[in-house]
Short mmCIF file of C-alpha atoms in Angstrom, two decimals:
data_model
loop_
_atom_site.label_atom_id
_atom_site.label_comp_id
_atom_site.label_asym_id
_atom_site.label_seq_id
_atom_site.Cartn_x
_atom_site.Cartn_y
_atom_site.Cartn_z
CA MET A 27 -43.14 218.14 37.09
CA THR A 28 -39.88 217.68 35.22
CA GLU A 29 -40.36 215.87 31.93
CA PRO A 30 -39.62 212.12 32.13
CA LEU A 31 -36.58 210.59 30.48
CA ARG A 32 -37.98 208.20 27.87
CA LEU A 33 -36.15 204.97 27.03
CA GLY A 34 -36.27 202.74 23.98
CA ILE A 35 -34.78 199.32 24.75
CA ALA A 36 -33.46 197.12 21.94
CA GLY A 37 -32.77 193.56 23.06
CA LEU A 38 -34.86 191.74 25.67
CA GLY A 39 -32.51 188.98 26.71
CA THR A 40 -31.27 188.52 30.26
CA VAL A 41 -29.94 192.07 30.63
CA GLY A 42 -32.79 193.78 28.79
CA VAL A 43 -35.37 192.10 30.99
CA GLY A 44 -33.32 193.07 34.02
CA VAL A 45 -33.43 196.73 32.96
CA VAL A 46 -37.20 196.57 32.50
CA ARG A 47 -37.59 195.07 35.97
CA ILE A 48 -35.52 197.81 37.60
CA VAL A 49 -37.49 200.59 35.86
CA GLN A 50 -40.79 198.99 36.89
CA LYS A 51 -39.80 198.11 40.47
CA GLN A 52 -37.73 201.16 41.40
CA ALA A 53 -39.65 203.96 39.69
CA ASP A 54 -39.88 206.12 42.82
CA LEU A 55 -36.24 205.55 43.77
CA LEU A 56 -35.02 206.43 40.27
CA ALA A 57 -37.04 209.64 40.23
CA ALA A 58 -35.88 210.63 43.71
CA ARG A 59 -32.22 210.12 42.84
CA THR A 60 -32.29 211.82 39.44
CA GLY A 61 -34.92 214.49 39.90
CA ARG A 62 -37.11 213.23 37.07
CA PRO A 63 -39.15 210.13 36.20
CA ILE A 64 -37.54 207.45 34.02
CA VAL A 65 -39.96 205.56 31.81
CA ILE A 66 -39.87 203.03 28.99
CA THR A 67 -41.65 204.10 25.82
CA ALA A 68 -40.89 201.32 23.35
CA VAL A 69 -38.98 198.04 23.04
CA SER A 70 -37.64 195.77 20.33
CA ALA A 71 -36.47 192.16 20.15
CA ARG A 72 -36.32 189.28 17.70
CA SER A 73 -39.46 187.56 19.02
CA LYS A 74 -42.50 189.46 20.24
CA GLY A 75 -44.34 186.38 21.46
CA LYS A 76 -41.62 184.96 23.71
CA ASN A 77 -42.52 184.66 27.40
CA ARG A 78 -40.04 186.86 29.30
CA ASP A 79 -41.80 186.87 32.69
CA VAL A 80 -42.06 190.65 32.68
CA ALA A 81 -44.95 192.92 31.65
CA LEU A 82 -44.33 194.60 28.29
CA SER A 83 -47.86 195.41 27.14
CA ASP A 84 -47.61 199.09 28.11
CA TYR A 85 -44.73 199.68 25.69
CA ALA A 86 -44.82 200.18 21.93
CA TRP A 87 -43.21 197.33 19.99
CA GLU A 88 -40.80 197.69 17.07
CA ASP A 89 -39.63 194.67 15.11
CA ASP A 90 -36.73 196.70 13.71
CA PRO A 91 -34.26 198.19 16.24
CA VAL A 92 -33.33 200.91 13.73
CA ALA A 93 -36.96 202.02 13.65
CA LEU A 94 -36.94 202.05 17.45
CA ALA A 95 -33.79 204.18 17.46
CA LYS A 96 -35.47 206.80 15.27
CA ARG A 97 -38.72 207.11 17.25
CA LYS A 98 -39.56 210.67 18.27
CA ASP A 99 -40.91 209.55 21.65
CA ILE A 100 -37.61 208.26 23.04
CA ASP A 101 -34.72 210.27 24.47
CA VAL A 102 -32.25 207.45 25.17
CA PHE A 103 -31.65 204.40 23.00
CA VAL A 104 -30.58 201.41 25.13
CA GLU A 105 -28.76 198.89 22.93
CA LEU A 106 -28.59 195.39 24.41
CA ILE A 107 -28.50 193.36 21.18
CA GLY A 108 -24.77 192.63 21.01
CA GLY A 109 -22.36 192.13 18.14
CA ASP A 110 -20.02 194.54 16.39
CA THR A 111 -21.91 194.56 13.07
CA GLY A 112 -25.49 194.30 11.83
CA PRO A 113 -28.55 195.58 13.73
CA ALA A 114 -26.65 196.75 16.82
CA LYS A 115 -24.25 198.97 14.90
CA ASP A 116 -26.92 200.22 12.49
CA ALA A 117 -29.31 201.09 15.31
CA VAL A 118 -26.71 202.90 17.44
CA GLU A 119 -25.62 205.01 14.47
CA ALA A 120 -29.25 205.76 13.63
CA ALA A 121 -29.98 206.79 17.21
CA LEU A 122 -27.07 209.21 17.36
CA LYS A 123 -27.96 210.78 14.02
CA ALA A 124 -31.56 211.12 15.22
CA GLY A 125 -30.41 213.09 18.26
CA LYS A 126 -30.70 210.32 20.86
CA ASP A 127 -28.23 209.55 23.62
CA VAL A 128 -27.08 205.93 23.71
CA VAL A 129 -26.50 203.48 26.56
CA THR A 130 -25.01 200.15 25.57
CA ALA A 131 -23.52 196.97 27.05
CA ASN A 132 -21.89 196.10 23.73
CA LYS A 133 -18.13 195.71 24.27
CA ALA A 134 -17.49 194.26 20.79
CA LEU A 135 -19.13 197.25 19.11
CA LEU A 136 -17.01 199.73 21.07
CA ALA A 137 -13.78 197.75 20.74
CA HIS A 138 -14.09 197.65 16.95
CA HIS A 139 -15.89 200.93 16.17
CA GLY A 140 -15.46 203.05 19.30
CA GLN A 141 -13.52 205.91 17.71
CA ALA A 142 -15.94 206.37 14.82
CA LEU A 143 -18.97 206.16 17.13
CA ALA A 144 -17.42 208.66 19.56
CA GLU A 145 -16.85 211.10 16.70
CA THR A 146 -20.44 210.62 15.50
CA ALA A 147 -21.81 211.19 19.00
CA GLU A 148 -19.82 214.35 19.59
CA ALA A 149 -20.72 215.76 16.17
CA ALA A 150 -24.39 215.28 17.08
CA ASP A 151 -23.86 216.64 20.63
CA ARG A 152 -24.94 213.28 22.06
CA VAL A 153 -23.35 210.92 24.58
CA ILE A 154 -22.58 207.20 24.56
CA ARG A 155 -22.45 205.52 27.96
CA PHE A 156 -21.25 201.94 28.38
CA GLU A 157 -20.52 201.02 31.99
CA ALA A 158 -22.17 197.63 31.46
CA ALA A 159 -19.80 196.76 28.62
CA VAL A 160 -16.83 196.17 30.95
CA ALA A 161 -16.85 193.99 34.09
CA GLY A 162 -20.62 193.89 34.57
CA GLY A 163 -21.63 195.53 37.83
CA ILE A 164 -18.17 196.92 38.66
CA PRO A 165 -18.16 200.72 38.05
CA VAL A 166 -14.73 200.73 36.43
CA ILE A 167 -15.62 203.13 33.58
CA LYS A 168 -16.96 205.67 36.06
CA ALA A 169 -13.85 205.21 38.20
CA LEU A 170 -11.54 206.01 35.28
CA THR A 171 -13.55 208.86 33.73
CA GLU A 172 -14.61 210.55 36.98
CA GLY A 173 -13.11 209.46 40.29
CA LEU A 174 -9.56 208.98 38.95
CA ALA A 175 -9.70 211.62 36.22
CA ALA A 176 -6.94 213.68 37.86
CA ASN A 177 -4.50 210.75 37.79
CA GLU A 178 -1.98 209.77 35.18
CA ILE A 179 -2.81 206.08 34.92
CA THR A 180 0.28 203.88 34.86
CA ARG A 181 -1.28 200.43 34.57
CA VAL A 182 -4.66 198.74 34.25
CA MET A 183 -5.00 195.02 34.72
CA GLY A 184 -7.53 192.47 35.78
CA VAL A 185 -9.57 189.34 35.41
CA MET A 186 -12.33 190.39 33.05
CA ASN A 187 -14.01 187.14 32.00
CA GLY A 188 -15.83 185.25 34.72
CA SER A 189 -16.24 182.11 32.64
CA CYS A 190 -12.48 181.71 32.27
CA ASN A 191 -11.93 182.40 35.96
CA TYR A 192 -14.55 179.77 36.79
CA ILE A 193 -12.78 177.21 34.60
CA LEU A 194 -9.33 177.88 36.05
CA THR A 195 -10.44 177.93 39.69
CA ARG A 196 -12.62 174.85 39.20
CA MET A 197 -9.68 172.97 37.67
CA GLN A 198 -7.66 173.75 40.77
CA SER A 199 -10.31 173.03 43.40
CA ALA A 200 -11.61 169.82 41.81
CA GLY A 201 -8.40 168.56 40.20
CA LEU A 202 -10.15 168.26 36.84
CA SER A 203 -8.73 168.67 33.35
CA TYR A 204 -9.41 171.71 31.19
CA GLU A 205 -11.55 169.60 28.85
CA ALA A 206 -13.72 168.28 31.70
CA VAL A 207 -14.34 171.72 33.21
CA PHE A 208 -14.94 173.28 29.79
CA ASP A 209 -17.73 170.74 29.16
CA GLU A 210 -19.14 171.39 32.63
CA ALA A 211 -19.16 175.16 32.12
CA ASN A 212 -20.80 174.75 28.73
CA GLN A 213 -23.57 172.58 30.15
CA LEU A 214 -24.18 175.10 32.94
CA GLY A 215 -24.61 177.86 30.35
CA TYR A 216 -21.56 179.82 31.47
CA LEU A 217 -20.06 180.06 27.97
CA GLU A 218 -21.11 182.11 24.96
CA ALA A 219 -22.80 180.41 22.00
CA ASP A 220 -19.34 180.62 20.45
CA PRO A 221 -17.19 179.49 23.42
CA GLU A 222 -14.03 180.82 21.76
CA LEU A 223 -15.19 184.34 22.64
CA ASP A 224 -14.69 183.36 26.28
CA VAL A 225 -11.89 180.78 26.43
CA GLY A 226 -10.00 182.36 23.53
CA GLY A 227 -9.79 185.63 25.48
CA ILE A 228 -11.65 187.66 22.84
CA ASP A 229 -14.44 188.89 25.14
CA ALA A 230 -11.93 189.98 27.77
CA ALA A 231 -9.67 191.59 25.15
CA HIS A 232 -12.59 193.73 23.95
CA LYS A 233 -12.91 195.06 27.51
CA LEU A 234 -9.18 195.66 27.87
CA ALA A 235 -9.06 197.67 24.63
CA ILE A 236 -11.84 199.92 25.93
CA LEU A 237 -10.16 200.46 29.30
CA SER A 238 -6.85 201.23 27.58
CA SER A 239 -8.45 204.00 25.54
CA ILE A 240 -9.86 205.70 28.61
CA ALA A 241 -6.79 205.16 30.80
CA PHE A 242 -4.19 206.38 28.31
CA GLY A 243 -6.12 208.80 26.07
CA THR A 244 -5.68 206.67 22.96
CA GLN A 245 -7.94 205.48 20.18
CA VAL A 246 -9.43 202.05 20.79
CA ASP A 247 -7.25 199.46 19.07
CA PHE A 248 -8.49 195.93 19.65
CA ASP A 249 -6.27 194.56 16.89
CA ALA A 250 -3.18 195.61 18.87
CA VAL A 251 -4.05 193.41 21.87
CA GLU A 252 -1.70 190.43 22.21
CA LEU A 253 -4.18 187.62 22.63
CA GLU A 254 -3.86 184.12 24.04
CA GLY A 255 -6.67 182.05 25.53
CA ILE A 256 -6.65 179.43 28.27
CA GLY A 257 -6.99 176.33 26.07
CA ALA A 258 -3.34 175.30 26.52
CA VAL A 259 -3.41 175.44 30.34
CA THR A 260 -3.20 171.93 31.77
CA ILE A 261 -4.04 170.54 35.19
CA GLU A 262 -0.30 169.96 35.58
CA ASP A 263 0.32 173.70 35.12
CA ILE A 264 -2.36 174.44 37.71
CA HIS A 265 -0.85 172.05 40.29
CA GLN A 266 2.77 172.96 39.64
CA ALA A 267 2.09 176.69 39.74
CA ALA A 268 0.29 176.19 43.07
CA ASP A 269 3.28 174.19 44.30
CA MET A 270 5.42 177.29 43.75
CA GLY A 271 2.98 179.75 45.32
CA TYR A 272 1.10 180.96 42.24
CA ARG A 273 -2.36 180.83 40.66
CA ILE A 274 -3.03 180.96 36.91
CA LYS A 275 -5.44 183.64 35.71
CA LEU A 276 -6.49 184.93 32.30
CA LEU A 277 -5.11 188.38 32.95
CA GLY A 278 -5.48 191.55 30.93
CA VAL A 279 -2.71 194.11 31.30
CA ALA A 280 -2.40 197.53 29.66
CA GLN A 281 0.43 199.98 30.29
CA MET A 282 2.11 202.79 28.42
CA THR A 283 5.84 202.22 27.94
CA GLY A 284 8.66 204.06 26.21
CA ARG A 285 8.09 201.81 23.20
CA GLY A 286 4.35 202.39 23.04
CA LEU A 287 1.12 200.97 24.44
CA GLU A 288 1.35 197.41 25.68
CA GLN A 289 -1.97 195.54 25.70
CA ARG A 290 -2.11 191.82 26.34
CA MET A 291 -4.69 189.30 27.37
CA SER A 292 -3.11 185.97 28.26
CA PRO A 293 -2.75 183.37 31.00
CA CYS A 294 -0.42 184.70 33.71
CA LEU A 295 0.80 183.51 37.07
CA VAL A 296 0.00 185.76 40.02
CA PRO A 297 0.97 185.26 43.67
CA ASP A 298 -1.65 183.12 45.39
CA THR A 299 -1.78 185.58 48.30
CA SER A 300 -2.57 188.59 46.06
CA PRO A 301 -6.13 189.91 45.54
CA LEU A 302 -6.08 188.52 41.98
CA GLY A 303 -4.73 185.18 43.19
CA GLN A 304 -7.56 184.82 45.69
CA LEU A 305 -10.28 185.63 43.15
CA GLU A 306 -12.63 182.64 42.85
CA GLY A 307 -15.39 181.53 40.50
CA GLY A 308 -17.07 183.89 38.06
CA THR A 309 -16.09 187.10 39.84
CA ASN A 310 -14.22 189.89 38.01
CA MET A 311 -11.50 192.15 39.38
CA VAL A 312 -9.89 195.25 37.91
CA VAL A 313 -6.73 196.80 39.36
CA ILE A 314 -5.94 200.43 38.47
CA GLU A 315 -2.68 202.19 39.29
CA GLY A 316 -2.41 205.98 39.18
CA ASP A 317 0.38 208.40 39.98
CA ALA A 318 -1.60 210.15 42.73
CA VAL A 319 -3.93 207.48 44.06
CA GLY A 320 -1.54 204.52 43.96
CA GLN A 321 -3.24 201.16 43.45
CA ILE A 322 -6.98 200.54 43.81
CA VAL A 323 -8.82 197.24 43.42
CA LEU A 324 -12.39 196.91 42.15
CA ARG A 325 -14.08 193.53 42.59
CA GLY A 326 -17.57 192.25 41.85
CA ALA A 327 -19.94 190.34 39.62
CA GLY A 328 -18.84 190.57 36.00
CA ALA A 329 -22.04 189.36 34.37
CA GLY A 330 -25.63 188.33 35.03
CA GLU A 331 -29.01 190.01 34.89
CA GLY A 332 -28.81 192.07 38.07
CA PRO A 333 -25.22 193.37 37.97
CA THR A 334 -25.27 194.25 34.26
CA ALA A 335 -28.73 195.81 34.38
CA SER A 336 -27.57 197.82 37.39
CA ALA A 337 -24.68 199.21 35.33
CA VAL A 338 -27.01 200.07 32.44
CA MET A 339 -29.33 201.95 34.76
CA GLY A 340 -26.43 203.79 36.37
CA ASP A 341 -25.65 205.23 32.94
CA VAL A 342 -29.31 206.05 32.28
CA MET A 343 -29.52 207.86 35.61
CA ASP A 344 -26.42 209.93 34.85
CA ILE A 345 -28.05 211.08 31.63
CA ALA A 346 -31.24 211.89 33.56
CA ARG A 347 -29.14 214.03 35.94
CA GLY A 348 -27.63 215.90 33.01
CA LEU A 349 -24.12 214.46 33.30
CA ARG A 350 -22.55 214.57 29.85
CA LEU A 351 -19.00 213.34 29.26
CA PRO A 352 -17.06 212.51 26.10
CA THR A 353 -17.31 208.84 25.21
CA PHE A 354 -13.78 207.84 26.29
CA GLY A 355 -13.29 210.53 28.92
CA GLN A 356 -11.91 213.24 26.63
CA PRO A 357 -12.90 214.60 23.21
CA ALA A 358 -12.59 212.03 20.43
CA SER A 359 -10.47 214.44 18.40
CA SER A 360 -7.84 214.44 21.15
CA LEU A 361 -7.46 210.66 21.31
CA ARG A 362 -4.20 209.69 19.66
CA ALA A 363 -3.38 206.51 17.78
CA ALA A 364 -0.94 204.67 20.05
CA ARG A 365 2.09 202.80 18.82
CA ALA A 366 1.65 199.15 19.75
CA ALA A 367 4.36 197.59 21.92
CA ARG A 368 4.74 193.85 22.35
CA ALA A 369 5.45 192.81 25.95
CA ALA A 370 8.13 195.47 26.32
CA VAL A 371 8.23 195.32 30.12
CA SER A 372 10.49 192.64 31.62
CA ALA A 373 8.98 190.00 33.89
CA PRO A 374 9.82 186.59 35.31
CA TYR A 375 8.42 183.59 33.45
CA TYR A 376 7.23 180.11 34.37
CA LEU A 377 8.54 177.43 32.00
CA ARG A 378 7.36 173.84 31.84
CA MET A 379 9.08 171.34 29.58
CA GLN A 380 9.59 167.63 29.16
CA LEU A 381 13.26 166.62 29.06
CA LEU A 382 14.86 163.40 27.90
CA ASP A 383 16.16 161.43 30.85
CA LYS A 384 19.83 161.55 29.91
CA PRO A 385 22.98 163.05 31.48
CA GLY A 386 23.53 166.73 30.71
CA ALA A 387 19.96 167.44 29.52
CA LEU A 388 19.26 169.99 32.22
CA ALA A 389 22.65 171.61 31.72
CA LYS A 390 21.88 172.15 28.03
CA VAL A 391 18.62 173.90 28.90
CA ALA A 392 20.35 176.15 31.44
CA GLN A 393 23.06 176.96 28.90
CA THR A 394 20.50 177.85 26.24
CA LEU A 395 18.72 180.20 28.64
CA GLY A 396 22.01 181.73 29.70
CA GLU A 397 23.07 182.40 26.10
CA ALA A 398 19.85 184.40 25.68
CA GLY A 399 20.69 186.42 28.80
CA ILE A 400 18.12 184.66 31.00
CA SER A 401 19.01 183.53 34.51
CA ILE A 402 17.15 180.89 36.54
CA ASP A 403 15.50 181.81 39.83
CA ARG A 404 14.02 178.44 40.81
CA MET A 405 13.87 175.01 39.26
CA ARG A 406 12.10 171.75 40.09
CA GLN A 407 12.23 168.34 38.49
CA TYR A 408 9.36 165.93 39.00
CA GLY A 409 9.11 162.14 38.78
CA HIS A 410 10.44 160.38 35.71
CA GLN A 411 7.99 159.21 33.06
CA ASP A 412 9.57 156.31 31.14
CA THR A 413 12.47 157.99 29.29
CA SER A 414 11.60 161.61 30.17
CA ALA A 415 11.02 163.90 33.12
CA PRO A 416 8.96 167.09 33.58
CA VAL A 417 10.99 170.13 34.60
CA LEU A 418 9.69 173.42 35.98
CA ILE A 419 11.73 176.63 35.79
CA VAL A 420 11.01 180.12 37.10
CA THR A 421 13.29 182.70 35.50
CA HIS A 422 14.44 186.05 36.76
CA LYS A 423 13.01 189.06 34.91
CA THR A 424 13.50 188.93 31.16
CA THR A 425 11.88 190.21 28.00
CA ARG A 426 9.56 188.13 25.88
CA THR A 427 11.91 188.68 22.94
CA ALA A 428 14.82 187.08 24.80
CA LEU A 429 12.61 184.25 26.01
CA ASP A 430 11.35 183.49 22.50
CA GLU A 431 14.96 183.40 21.31
CA ALA A 432 15.79 180.83 23.99
CA LEU A 433 12.71 178.72 23.33
CA ASP A 434 13.50 178.61 19.60
CA ALA A 435 17.08 177.53 20.35
CA MET A 436 15.92 174.73 22.65
CA ALA A 437 14.76 172.72 19.65
CA ASP A 438 18.41 172.39 18.64
CA THR A 439 19.45 170.92 22.00
CA ARG A 440 17.69 167.63 21.18
CA VAL A 441 16.83 167.14 24.85
CA VAL A 442 13.44 168.91 24.96
CA ILE A 443 10.40 166.86 23.97
CA GLY A 444 7.66 168.90 22.34
CA ALA A 445 7.14 172.65 22.77
CA PRO A 446 7.86 174.16 26.20
CA VAL A 447 5.02 176.03 27.94
CA ALA A 448 5.88 179.62 28.90
CA ILE A 449 3.60 181.72 31.14
CA ARG A 450 4.41 185.23 32.30
CA ILE A 451 4.45 185.94 36.05
CA GLU A 452 2.80 189.25 36.81
CA GLU A 453 3.82 191.18 39.89
CA VAL A 454 0.74 192.55 41.67
#
């Protein structure tokens, strides 16, 4: 019989336990589909005595994940600890140097250290697989590195954080404020221990940086992602965007332009009839556009025990089959450092502002936009509130640079109360 593929699993939280369950429950299926048995040799976690509702007594226990990574009786180190520093990073580096392949769900680790880890893996003739790090159960990494490998990718975009999508769709369906739905999501356990990772867009930006590297053959550059969370989105924005045929999504977009690589994670308006506009709850969606294939849409569960463990095991099974690819789809030495471009591609924008209720106020706003080269597509004015009135404007396509120039100049008009809200409208 072919020798079994032996796993060492570091991290026995929701995903780690899910992986153990799949290996135990689907042993025959895994062997039939890979041609060899897949077994767990040893595990590691912070607490050995914790009840995890899964049998672990047959596996060796290591308190230290680095010691687990170095064990001679494992072939693949499965890192499910999380975090871009500390034990996760130390253990992955140790595993590679000890001649082990690595499967991880750790998006932060790859977003911050992906290039160095890829170089380490290739120097040791090892592989790093990480399907579970991006969009949970959606096989987007495999799509980019295998199924679409013959395409020049022109754009990657998507909703990559289910918690944010839950908050935004719940605000719309229930008519609740951001603060109320945030508290609800927190109580339901939908948010990270540090909620800013979710609502600040950081978690989703990690994923976008990884996808950009694969799609465009560049070194991972998380610091180049333009980042804005959903904390400033109000129920008024939700309702007024819907009134004009749009939905608000925390949308990641990456595209190569003449100025360089544009990567942004920010609230955007999308048509409510588009696949992204119709995406509800905690579901993720990734849209990929290639020169040969056109546009494809991948949709599915972006988190949770089953979907993420499924992605982990898909990577394990590829290793068992002997499939060995460079970490980001091509040799690390060929990945170039991309020049960062800030919102270089023109787009229409949604503007919401509060104007003083006085003659000529709206004309001053239109003049200010016009002087920046921005024309108005649609405009609506809502009911007066004491001495002011909310105004909604949708512009024709413009650059963010021109828009920022206009927004800065509006302070001098003395008719705009507070800072206007500006949200890009993405054509999908």
